[in-house]
Amino acid sequence: MTPRIALMRRPPATYPRCVKRHEPDQPIDLDKALLQHSRYAQVLQQLDVETVVLDALPDFPDSVFIEDNALVIDDRAILCPSAEPSRRGEEARLAPILARYKRVQRLTSSACIDGGDCLKTDRHLFIGLSQRTNREAFDHLAQSLPDYAVVPIPMRTNGVLHLKSAVSYLGANQLLVAADEVDATLFPTYDVLRTPVGEQAAANCARVGDAIIAPVGFPGTVAMLRQRDRTVLEVDVSEFNKGDGSLTCLCLFL
Ligand code: CIR
């Protein structure tokens, strides 16, 4: 389904203090992050997606990564409580906004999950079992979404943060996979396109209709997609990469 609305959350002034697994070589440039965020919204608008940009939440430095706060599936928005203590509560701040569009649901209290670990295709919901997403969350989703085949995907301990950092659904039964990060044989019924050597980070792309939004800096991946007649638009998300974020985490498609 082509997304028509994207919720985004403006980066707060506290964003440079977001959770990071490693300090970046260069510090986060907040002004540049704000520009990149606006530019991404413009690209979505060019593709006829209505962007709803929510006020910044200074108490939550990572709240710009709004994809992690909920799993939106059909008419439901399932809130995602993060395993990262400083992110707990972001989802509650989003709940009233989601309720304008969807039926809001909650998981069992022992469940931890980030939306970045939830990859929907037309038939499957793949759930990355990562440092952020536990079995309780997977079990609850598997029980409560009988229309989907809900499939667990084990993630490497020191690999990417989330499943969607390494796998994107491109529509037409195609998955773009960073095969160094996730075992591509776990998707036997899909046409798997592997990111070229050195371009693993390009595996996180957003799809809007037939168009693909890809991060800047991965010419091999862009060429591969264009050879398959896909329209590719590139967006610079360098300041979000420094906070362990990728492109898709900046919006929540409704
Ligand atoms: C975090 O550690 O939670 C944030 N600094 C980055 C979250 C990125 N989210 C995503 O890729 N879905």
PDB file of C-alpha atoms and ligand atoms in Angstrom:
ATOM      1  CA  MET A   1       0.000   0.000   0.000  1.00  0.00           C
ATOM      2  CA  THR A   2       1.288   3.482  -0.802  1.00  0.00           C
ATOM      3  CA  PRO A   3       1.633   5.557   2.363  1.00  0.00           C
ATOM      4  CA  ARG A   4      -0.302   8.825   2.249  1.00  0.00           C
ATOM      5  CA  ILE A   5       0.615  10.290   5.625  1.00  0.00           C
ATOM      6  CA  ALA A   6       4.000  10.336   7.358  1.00  0.00           C
ATOM      7  CA  LEU A   7       4.343  11.411  10.964  1.00  0.00           C
ATOM      8  CA  MET A   8       7.707  13.002  11.683  1.00  0.00           C
ATOM      9  CA  ARG A   9       9.056  14.563  14.869  1.00  0.00           C
ATOM     10  CA  ARG A  10      11.341  17.580  14.731  1.00  0.00           C
ATOM     11  CA  PRO A  11      14.822  16.967  16.226  1.00  0.00           C
ATOM     12  CA  PRO A  12      15.033  18.628  19.650  1.00  0.00           C
ATOM     13  CA  ALA A  13      17.903  20.901  20.715  1.00  0.00           C
ATOM     14  CA  THR A  14      18.983  17.942  22.882  1.00  0.00           C
ATOM     15  CA  TYR A  15      19.323  15.629  19.840  1.00  0.00           C
ATOM     16  CA  PRO A  16      23.158  15.727  19.863  1.00  0.00           C
ATOM     17  CA  ARG A  17      22.947  13.951  23.257  1.00  0.00           C
ATOM     18  CA  CYS A  18      21.017  11.016  21.779  1.00  0.00           C
ATOM     19  CA  VAL A  19      21.966   7.393  22.532  1.00  0.00           C
ATOM     20  CA  LYS A  20      25.026   6.322  20.514  1.00  0.00           C
ATOM     21  CA  ARG A  21      26.936   3.102  20.533  1.00  0.00           C
ATOM     22  CA  HIS A  22      30.107   4.972  19.501  1.00  0.00           C
ATOM     23  CA  GLU A  23      30.933   8.647  19.551  1.00  0.00           C
ATOM     24  CA  PRO A  24      31.006   9.821  15.914  1.00  0.00           C
ATOM     25  CA  ASP A  25      34.264  11.183  14.461  1.00  0.00           C
ATOM     26  CA  GLN A  26      32.568  14.541  13.998  1.00  0.00           C
ATOM     27  CA  PRO A  27      29.953  15.788  16.477  1.00  0.00           C
ATOM     28  CA  ILE A  28      26.324  15.966  15.424  1.00  0.00           C
ATOM     29  CA  ASP A  29      25.575  19.304  13.748  1.00  0.00           C
ATOM     30  CA  LEU A  30      22.073  20.213  14.937  1.00  0.00           C
ATOM     31  CA  ASP A  31      21.456  22.853  12.260  1.00  0.00           C
ATOM     32  CA  LYS A  32      22.421  20.394   9.562  1.00  0.00           C
ATOM     33  CA  ALA A  33      20.195  17.737  11.160  1.00  0.00           C
ATOM     34  CA  LEU A  34      17.258  20.161  11.048  1.00  0.00           C
ATOM     35  CA  LEU A  35      17.926  20.898   7.373  1.00  0.00           C
ATOM     36  CA  GLN A  36      18.243  17.210   6.495  1.00  0.00           C
ATOM     37  CA  HIS A  37      15.000  16.507   8.340  1.00  0.00           C
ATOM     38  CA  SER A  38      13.170  19.232   6.383  1.00  0.00           C
ATOM     39  CA  ARG A  39      14.668  18.042   3.122  1.00  0.00           C
ATOM     40  CA  TYR A  40      13.430  14.504   3.765  1.00  0.00           C
ATOM     41  CA  ALA A  41       9.945  15.884   4.453  1.00  0.00           C
ATOM     42  CA  GLN A  42      10.106  17.780   1.135  1.00  0.00           C
ATOM     43  CA  VAL A  43      11.047  14.623  -0.750  1.00  0.00           C
ATOM     44  CA  LEU A  44       8.085  12.807   0.800  1.00  0.00           C
ATOM     45  CA  GLN A  45       5.823  15.696  -0.191  1.00  0.00           C
ATOM     46  CA  GLN A  46       7.133  15.520  -3.774  1.00  0.00           C
ATOM     47  CA  LEU A  47       5.881  11.938  -3.744  1.00  0.00           C
ATOM     48  CA  ASP A  48       2.431  13.110  -2.570  1.00  0.00           C
ATOM     49  CA  VAL A  49       2.869  12.002   1.010  1.00  0.00           C
ATOM     50  CA  GLU A  50       1.352  14.408   3.536  1.00  0.00           C
ATOM     51  CA  THR A  51       3.933  15.043   6.242  1.00  0.00           C
ATOM     52  CA  VAL A  52       2.766  15.885   9.747  1.00  0.00           C
ATOM     53  CA  VAL A  53       5.769  17.265  11.621  1.00  0.00           C
ATOM     54  CA  LEU A  54       5.223  17.077  15.377  1.00  0.00           C
ATOM     55  CA  ASP A  55       6.763  19.397  17.939  1.00  0.00           C
ATOM     56  CA  ALA A  56      10.158  18.444  19.296  1.00  0.00           C
ATOM     57  CA  LEU A  57      10.345  16.677  22.663  1.00  0.00           C
ATOM     58  CA  PRO A  58      13.454  18.068  24.389  1.00  0.00           C
ATOM     59  CA  ASP A  59      13.132  15.545  27.247  1.00  0.00           C
ATOM     60  CA  PHE A  60      13.648  12.755  24.716  1.00  0.00           C
ATOM     61  CA  PRO A  61      16.819  13.377  22.665  1.00  0.00           C
ATOM     62  CA  ASP A  62      16.080  10.348  20.428  1.00  0.00           C
ATOM     63  CA  SER A  63      12.447  11.198  19.739  1.00  0.00           C
ATOM     64  CA  VAL A  64      13.246  12.240  16.161  1.00  0.00           C
ATOM     65  CA  PHE A  65      13.523   8.481  15.476  1.00  0.00           C
ATOM     66  CA  ILE A  66       9.743   8.214  15.520  1.00  0.00           C
ATOM     67  CA  GLU A  67       9.585   4.960  13.568  1.00  0.00           C
ATOM     68  CA  ASP A  68      10.656   3.176  16.743  1.00  0.00           C
ATOM     69  CA  ASN A  69       7.634   4.357  18.745  1.00  0.00           C
ATOM     70  CA  ALA A  70       4.902   2.291  17.106  1.00  0.00           C
ATOM     71  CA  LEU A  71       4.097  -0.464  14.662  1.00  0.00           C
ATOM     72  CA  VAL A  72       1.365   0.713  12.317  1.00  0.00           C
ATOM     73  CA  ILE A  73      -0.403  -2.162  10.696  1.00  0.00           C
ATOM     74  CA  ASP A  74      -3.723  -1.852   8.874  1.00  0.00           C
ATOM     75  CA  ASP A  75      -6.078   0.094  11.153  1.00  0.00           C
ATOM     76  CA  ARG A  76      -3.976  -0.372  14.283  1.00  0.00           C
ATOM     77  CA  ALA A  77      -1.031   1.397  15.877  1.00  0.00           C
ATOM     78  CA  ILE A  78       0.709  -0.838  18.396  1.00  0.00           C
ATOM     79  CA  LEU A  79       2.840   1.194  20.784  1.00  0.00           C
ATOM     80  CA  CYS A  80       6.459   0.048  21.058  1.00  0.00           C
ATOM     81  CA  PRO A  81       8.071   0.376  24.505  1.00  0.00           C
ATOM     82  CA  SER A  82      11.840   0.574  23.980  1.00  0.00           C
ATOM     83  CA  ALA A  83      14.402  -1.461  25.886  1.00  0.00           C
ATOM     84  CA  GLU A  84      16.508   1.702  25.987  1.00  0.00           C
ATOM     85  CA  PRO A  85      15.603   3.410  29.294  1.00  0.00           C
ATOM     86  CA  SER A  86      16.027   6.957  27.983  1.00  0.00           C
ATOM     87  CA  ARG A  87      13.513   6.230  25.200  1.00  0.00           C
ATOM     88  CA  ARG A  88      10.798   4.774  27.431  1.00  0.00           C
ATOM     89  CA  GLY A  89       7.898   7.193  27.334  1.00  0.00           C
ATOM     90  CA  GLU A  90       8.354   8.452  23.763  1.00  0.00           C
ATOM     91  CA  GLU A  91       5.575   6.105  22.677  1.00  0.00           C
ATOM     92  CA  ALA A  92       3.169   7.472  25.314  1.00  0.00           C
ATOM     93  CA  ARG A  93       3.748  11.005  23.989  1.00  0.00           C
ATOM     94  CA  LEU A  94       2.830   9.820  20.520  1.00  0.00           C
ATOM     95  CA  ALA A  95      -0.256   7.823  21.540  1.00  0.00           C
ATOM     96  CA  PRO A  96      -2.802  10.701  21.479  1.00  0.00           C
ATOM     97  CA  ILE A  97      -1.660  11.718  17.998  1.00  0.00           C
ATOM     98  CA  LEU A  98      -1.857   8.176  16.683  1.00  0.00           C
ATOM     99  CA  ALA A  99      -5.350   7.871  18.150  1.00  0.00           C
ATOM    100  CA  ARG A 100      -6.561  10.483  15.621  1.00  0.00           C
ATOM    101  CA  TYR A 101      -5.798   8.025  12.837  1.00  0.00           C
ATOM    102  CA  LYS A 102      -5.675   4.474  14.216  1.00  0.00           C
ATOM    103  CA  ARG A 103      -6.828   2.148  16.991  1.00  0.00           C
ATOM    104  CA  VAL A 104      -4.035   2.375  19.531  1.00  0.00           C
ATOM    105  CA  GLN A 105      -2.994  -0.832  21.259  1.00  0.00           C
ATOM    106  CA  ARG A 106      -0.432  -1.767  23.878  1.00  0.00           C
ATOM    107  CA  LEU A 107       1.750  -4.835  24.376  1.00  0.00           C
ATOM    108  CA  THR A 108       2.169  -6.895  27.555  1.00  0.00           C
ATOM    109  CA  SER A 109       4.202  -5.118  30.219  1.00  0.00           C
ATOM    110  CA  SER A 110       7.307  -7.328  29.806  1.00  0.00           C
ATOM    111  CA  ALA A 111       7.508  -6.673  26.063  1.00  0.00           C
ATOM    112  CA  CYS A 112      10.255  -4.466  24.625  1.00  0.00           C
ATOM    113  CA  ILE A 113      10.366  -3.599  20.977  1.00  0.00           C
ATOM    114  CA  ASP A 114      11.483  -0.828  18.633  1.00  0.00           C
ATOM    115  CA  GLY A 115       9.520  -0.163  15.456  1.00  0.00           C
ATOM    116  CA  GLY A 116      12.831  -0.363  13.581  1.00  0.00           C
ATOM    117  CA  ASP A 117      12.742  -4.116  14.167  1.00  0.00           C
ATOM    118  CA  CYS A 118       9.368  -4.535  12.444  1.00  0.00           C
ATOM    119  CA  LEU A 119       9.446  -5.070   8.680  1.00  0.00           C
ATOM    120  CA  LYS A 120       6.114  -5.479   6.906  1.00  0.00           C
ATOM    121  CA  THR A 121       5.727  -6.898   3.458  1.00  0.00           C
ATOM    122  CA  ASP A 122       2.460  -7.785   1.764  1.00  0.00           C
ATOM    123  CA  ARG A 123       2.355 -11.182   3.465  1.00  0.00           C
ATOM    124  CA  HIS A 124       4.807 -11.198   6.340  1.00  0.00           C
ATOM    125  CA  LEU A 125       5.692  -9.250   9.400  1.00  0.00           C
ATOM    126  CA  PHE A 126       9.360  -9.920  10.098  1.00  0.00           C
ATOM    127  CA  ILE A 127      10.463  -9.091  13.641  1.00  0.00           C
ATOM    128  CA  GLY A 128      14.164  -8.642  14.378  1.00  0.00           C
ATOM    129  CA  LEU A 129      15.096 -10.202  17.693  1.00  0.00           C
ATOM    130  CA  SER A 130      17.733  -7.676  18.644  1.00  0.00           C
ATOM    131  CA  GLN A 131      19.061  -5.968  21.743  1.00  0.00           C
ATOM    132  CA  ARG A 132      15.921  -3.821  21.572  1.00  0.00           C
ATOM    133  CA  THR A 133      13.249  -6.427  20.836  1.00  0.00           C
ATOM    134  CA  ASN A 134      12.444  -9.428  23.005  1.00  0.00           C
ATOM    135  CA  ARG A 135      10.520 -12.690  22.629  1.00  0.00           C
ATOM    136  CA  GLU A 136       7.575 -11.399  24.663  1.00  0.00           C
ATOM    137  CA  ALA A 137       6.960  -8.695  22.096  1.00  0.00           C
ATOM    138  CA  PHE A 138       7.292 -11.177  19.255  1.00  0.00           C
ATOM    139  CA  ASP A 139       4.891 -13.657  20.923  1.00  0.00           C
ATOM    140  CA  HIS A 140       2.331 -10.974  21.600  1.00  0.00           C
ATOM    141  CA  LEU A 141       2.430  -9.731  18.000  1.00  0.00           C
ATOM    142  CA  ALA A 142       2.273 -13.260  16.602  1.00  0.00           C
ATOM    143  CA  GLN A 143      -0.894 -13.896  18.638  1.00  0.00           C
ATOM    144  CA  SER A 144      -2.590 -10.619  17.924  1.00  0.00           C
ATOM    145  CA  LEU A 145      -1.982 -10.386  14.168  1.00  0.00           C
ATOM    146  CA  PRO A 146      -3.578 -13.554  12.761  1.00  0.00           C
ATOM    147  CA  ASP A 147      -3.742 -12.092   9.234  1.00  0.00           C
ATOM    148  CA  TYR A 148       0.051 -11.974   9.003  1.00  0.00           C
ATOM    149  CA  ALA A 149       2.724 -14.598   9.057  1.00  0.00           C
ATOM    150  CA  VAL A 150       4.830 -13.167  11.873  1.00  0.00           C
ATOM    151  CA  VAL A 151       8.408 -14.411  11.532  1.00  0.00           C
ATOM    152  CA  PRO A 152      11.309 -13.945  13.983  1.00  0.00           C
ATOM    153  CA  ILE A 153      14.667 -12.885  12.507  1.00  0.00           C
ATOM    154  CA  PRO A 154      17.665 -13.321  14.816  1.00  0.00           C
ATOM    155  CA  MET A 155      20.021 -10.357  14.720  1.00  0.00           C
ATOM    156  CA  ARG A 156      23.794 -10.500  15.275  1.00  0.00           C
ATOM    157  CA  THR A 157      24.828  -9.298  18.720  1.00  0.00           C
ATOM    158  CA  ASN A 158      27.291  -6.675  17.501  1.00  0.00           C
ATOM    159  CA  GLY A 159      25.624  -5.957  14.209  1.00  0.00           C
ATOM    160  CA  VAL A 160      23.227  -3.239  13.161  1.00  0.00           C
ATOM    161  CA  LEU A 161      20.819  -1.827  15.719  1.00  0.00           C
ATOM    162  CA  HIS A 162      17.595  -2.942  14.037  1.00  0.00           C
ATOM    163  CA  LEU A 163      16.285  -5.320  11.396  1.00  0.00           C
ATOM    164  CA  LYS A 164      15.238  -2.430   9.153  1.00  0.00           C
ATOM    165  CA  SER A 165      18.796  -1.102   9.198  1.00  0.00           C
ATOM    166  CA  ALA A 166      19.669  -4.166   7.131  1.00  0.00           C
ATOM    167  CA  VAL A 167      16.527  -5.143   5.185  1.00  0.00           C
ATOM    168  CA  SER A 168      13.944  -3.119   3.242  1.00  0.00           C
ATOM    169  CA  TYR A 169      10.869  -4.238   1.355  1.00  0.00           C
ATOM    170  CA  LEU A 170      10.791  -2.701  -2.117  1.00  0.00           C
ATOM    171  CA  GLY A 171       7.393  -4.045  -3.147  1.00  0.00           C
ATOM    172  CA  ALA A 172       6.896  -6.536  -6.005  1.00  0.00           C
ATOM    173  CA  ASN A 173       8.203  -9.303  -3.728  1.00  0.00           C
ATOM    174  CA  GLN A 174      11.703  -7.762  -3.624  1.00  0.00           C
ATOM    175  CA  LEU A 175      13.813  -7.316  -0.508  1.00  0.00           C
ATOM    176  CA  LEU A 176      16.992  -5.269  -0.366  1.00  0.00           C
ATOM    177  CA  VAL A 177      19.297  -7.018   2.108  1.00  0.00           C
ATOM    178  CA  ALA A 178      22.688  -6.270   3.656  1.00  0.00           C
ATOM    179  CA  ALA A 179      23.666  -9.921   3.653  1.00  0.00           C
ATOM    180  CA  ASP A 180      26.633  -9.409   6.008  1.00  0.00           C
ATOM    181  CA  GLU A 181      24.159  -8.373   8.672  1.00  0.00           C
ATOM    182  CA  VAL A 182      21.178 -10.659   8.175  1.00  0.00           C
ATOM    183  CA  ASP A 183      21.030 -14.176   6.774  1.00  0.00           C
ATOM    184  CA  ALA A 184      19.373 -13.704   3.380  1.00  0.00           C
ATOM    185  CA  THR A 185      18.305 -17.376   3.303  1.00  0.00           C
ATOM    186  CA  LEU A 186      15.699 -16.495   5.939  1.00  0.00           C
ATOM    187  CA  PHE A 187      13.624 -14.936   3.139  1.00  0.00           C
ATOM    188  CA  PRO A 188      13.285 -17.894   0.745  1.00  0.00           C
ATOM    189  CA  THR A 189      10.077 -16.753  -0.945  1.00  0.00           C
ATOM    190  CA  TYR A 190      11.421 -13.285  -1.870  1.00  0.00           C
ATOM    191  CA  ASP A 191      13.629 -11.971  -4.648  1.00  0.00           C
ATOM    192  CA  VAL A 192      16.585 -10.839  -2.589  1.00  0.00           C
ATOM    193  CA  LEU A 193      18.736  -7.984  -3.905  1.00  0.00           C
ATOM    194  CA  ARG A 194      21.981  -7.753  -1.983  1.00  0.00           C
ATOM    195  CA  THR A 195      23.647  -4.425  -1.366  1.00  0.00           C
ATOM    196  CA  PRO A 196      27.015  -4.181  -3.147  1.00  0.00           C
ATOM    197  CA  VAL A 197      30.219  -4.627  -1.124  1.00  0.00           C
ATOM    198  CA  GLY A 198      30.807  -1.662   1.168  1.00  0.00           C
ATOM    199  CA  GLU A 199      27.225  -0.396   0.792  1.00  0.00           C
ATOM    200  CA  GLN A 200      25.489  -2.269   3.617  1.00  0.00           C
ATOM    201  CA  ALA A 201      24.033   0.952   4.994  1.00  0.00           C
ATOM    202  CA  ALA A 202      22.077   1.413   1.754  1.00  0.00           C
ATOM    203  CA  ALA A 203      19.851  -1.502   2.745  1.00  0.00           C
ATOM    204  CA  ASN A 204      17.692   0.916   4.704  1.00  0.00           C
ATOM    205  CA  CYS A 205      15.469   2.555   2.098  1.00  0.00           C
ATOM    206  CA  ALA A 206      11.901   3.858   2.190  1.00  0.00           C
ATOM    207  CA  ARG A 207       9.401   2.895  -0.467  1.00  0.00           C
ATOM    208  CA  VAL A 208       6.633   5.216  -1.558  1.00  0.00           C
ATOM    209  CA  GLY A 209       4.599   3.644  -4.329  1.00  0.00           C
ATOM    210  CA  ASP A 210       7.093   2.687  -7.016  1.00  0.00           C
ATOM    211  CA  ALA A 211       9.703   5.169  -5.823  1.00  0.00           C
ATOM    212  CA  ILE A 212      12.547   4.348  -3.472  1.00  0.00           C
ATOM    213  CA  ILE A 213      14.115   6.902  -1.153  1.00  0.00           C
ATOM    214  CA  ALA A 214      17.728   5.931  -0.510  1.00  0.00           C
ATOM    215  CA  PRO A 215      20.450   7.447   1.653  1.00  0.00           C
ATOM    216  CA  VAL A 216      23.079   9.527  -0.177  1.00  0.00           C
ATOM    217  CA  GLY A 217      26.465   7.923  -0.822  1.00  0.00           C
ATOM    218  CA  PHE A 218      25.694   4.504  -2.255  1.00  0.00           C
ATOM    219  CA  PRO A 219      26.070   4.705  -6.035  1.00  0.00           C
ATOM    220  CA  GLY A 220      26.228   0.939  -6.561  1.00  0.00           C
ATOM    221  CA  THR A 221      22.884   0.386  -4.865  1.00  0.00           C
ATOM    222  CA  VAL A 222      21.243   3.274  -6.693  1.00  0.00           C
ATOM    223  CA  ALA A 223      22.528   1.956 -10.046  1.00  0.00           C
ATOM    224  CA  MET A 224      21.251  -1.535  -9.215  1.00  0.00           C
ATOM    225  CA  LEU A 225      17.781  -0.190  -8.418  1.00  0.00           C
ATOM    226  CA  ARG A 226      17.677   2.060 -11.491  1.00  0.00           C
ATOM    227  CA  GLN A 227      18.657  -0.882 -13.678  1.00  0.00           C
ATOM    228  CA  ARG A 228      15.464  -2.444 -12.406  1.00  0.00           C
ATOM    229  CA  ASP A 229      13.537   0.631 -13.553  1.00  0.00           C
ATOM    230  CA  ARG A 230      12.980   1.976 -10.064  1.00  0.00           C
ATOM    231  CA  THR A 231      12.803   5.707  -9.468  1.00  0.00           C
ATOM    232  CA  VAL A 232      15.347   6.497  -6.779  1.00  0.00           C
ATOM    233  CA  LEU A 233      15.527   9.748  -4.812  1.00  0.00           C
ATOM    234  CA  GLU A 234      18.470  10.287  -2.523  1.00  0.00           C
ATOM    235  CA  VAL A 235      18.393  11.987   0.863  1.00  0.00           C
ATOM    236  CA  ASP A 236      21.344  12.929   3.047  1.00  0.00           C
ATOM    237  CA  VAL A 237      20.902  11.626   6.592  1.00  0.00           C
ATOM    238  CA  SER A 238      24.512  11.918   7.786  1.00  0.00           C
ATOM    239  CA  GLU A 239      23.574  13.693  11.028  1.00  0.00           C
ATOM    240  CA  PHE A 240      21.127  10.912  11.900  1.00  0.00           C
ATOM    241  CA  ASN A 241      23.615   8.172  11.036  1.00  0.00           C
ATOM    242  CA  LYS A 242      25.853   9.710  13.696  1.00  0.00           C
ATOM    243  CA  GLY A 243      23.113   8.899  16.222  1.00  0.00           C
ATOM    244  CA  ASP A 244      22.829   5.284  14.954  1.00  0.00           C
ATOM    245  CA  GLY A 245      19.719   6.182  12.978  1.00  0.00           C
ATOM    246  CA  SER A 246      18.948   5.414   9.402  1.00  0.00           C
ATOM    247  CA  LEU A 247      16.592   6.947   6.898  1.00  0.00           C
ATOM    248  CA  THR A 248      13.376   5.119   7.662  1.00  0.00           C
ATOM    249  CA  CYS A 249      13.491   5.831  11.377  1.00  0.00           C
ATOM    250  CA  LEU A 250      12.702   9.487  10.716  1.00  0.00           C
ATOM    251  CA  CYS A 251       9.093   8.857   9.837  1.00  0.00           C
ATOM    252  CA  LEU A 252       6.177   6.678  10.690  1.00  0.00           C
ATOM    253  CA  PHE A 253       3.979   5.940   7.709  1.00  0.00           C
ATOM    254  CA  LEU A 254       0.268   5.697   8.468  1.00  0.00           C
TER     255      LEU A 254
HETATM  256  C1  CIR B   1      18.721   4.719  19.474  1.00  0.00           C
HETATM  257  O1  CIR B   1      19.779   4.238  19.886  1.00  0.00           O
HETATM  258  O2  CIR B   1      17.628   4.301  19.842  1.00  0.00           O
HETATM  259  C2  CIR B   1      18.792   5.886  18.525  1.00  0.00           C
HETATM  260  N1  CIR B   1      19.950   6.645  18.797  1.00  0.00           N
HETATM  261  C3  CIR B   1      18.776   5.430  17.085  1.00  0.00           C
HETATM  262  C4  CIR B   1      17.480   4.785  16.676  1.00  0.00           C
HETATM  263  C5  CIR B   1      17.432   4.449  15.235  1.00  0.00           C
HETATM  264  N2  CIR B   1      16.196   3.898  14.876  1.00  0.00           N
HETATM  265  C6  CIR B   1      15.984   3.170  13.781  1.00  0.00           C
HETATM  266  O3  CIR B   1      16.905   2.919  13.030  1.00  0.00           O
HETATM  267  N3  CIR B   1      14.772   2.694  13.571  1.00  0.00           N
END
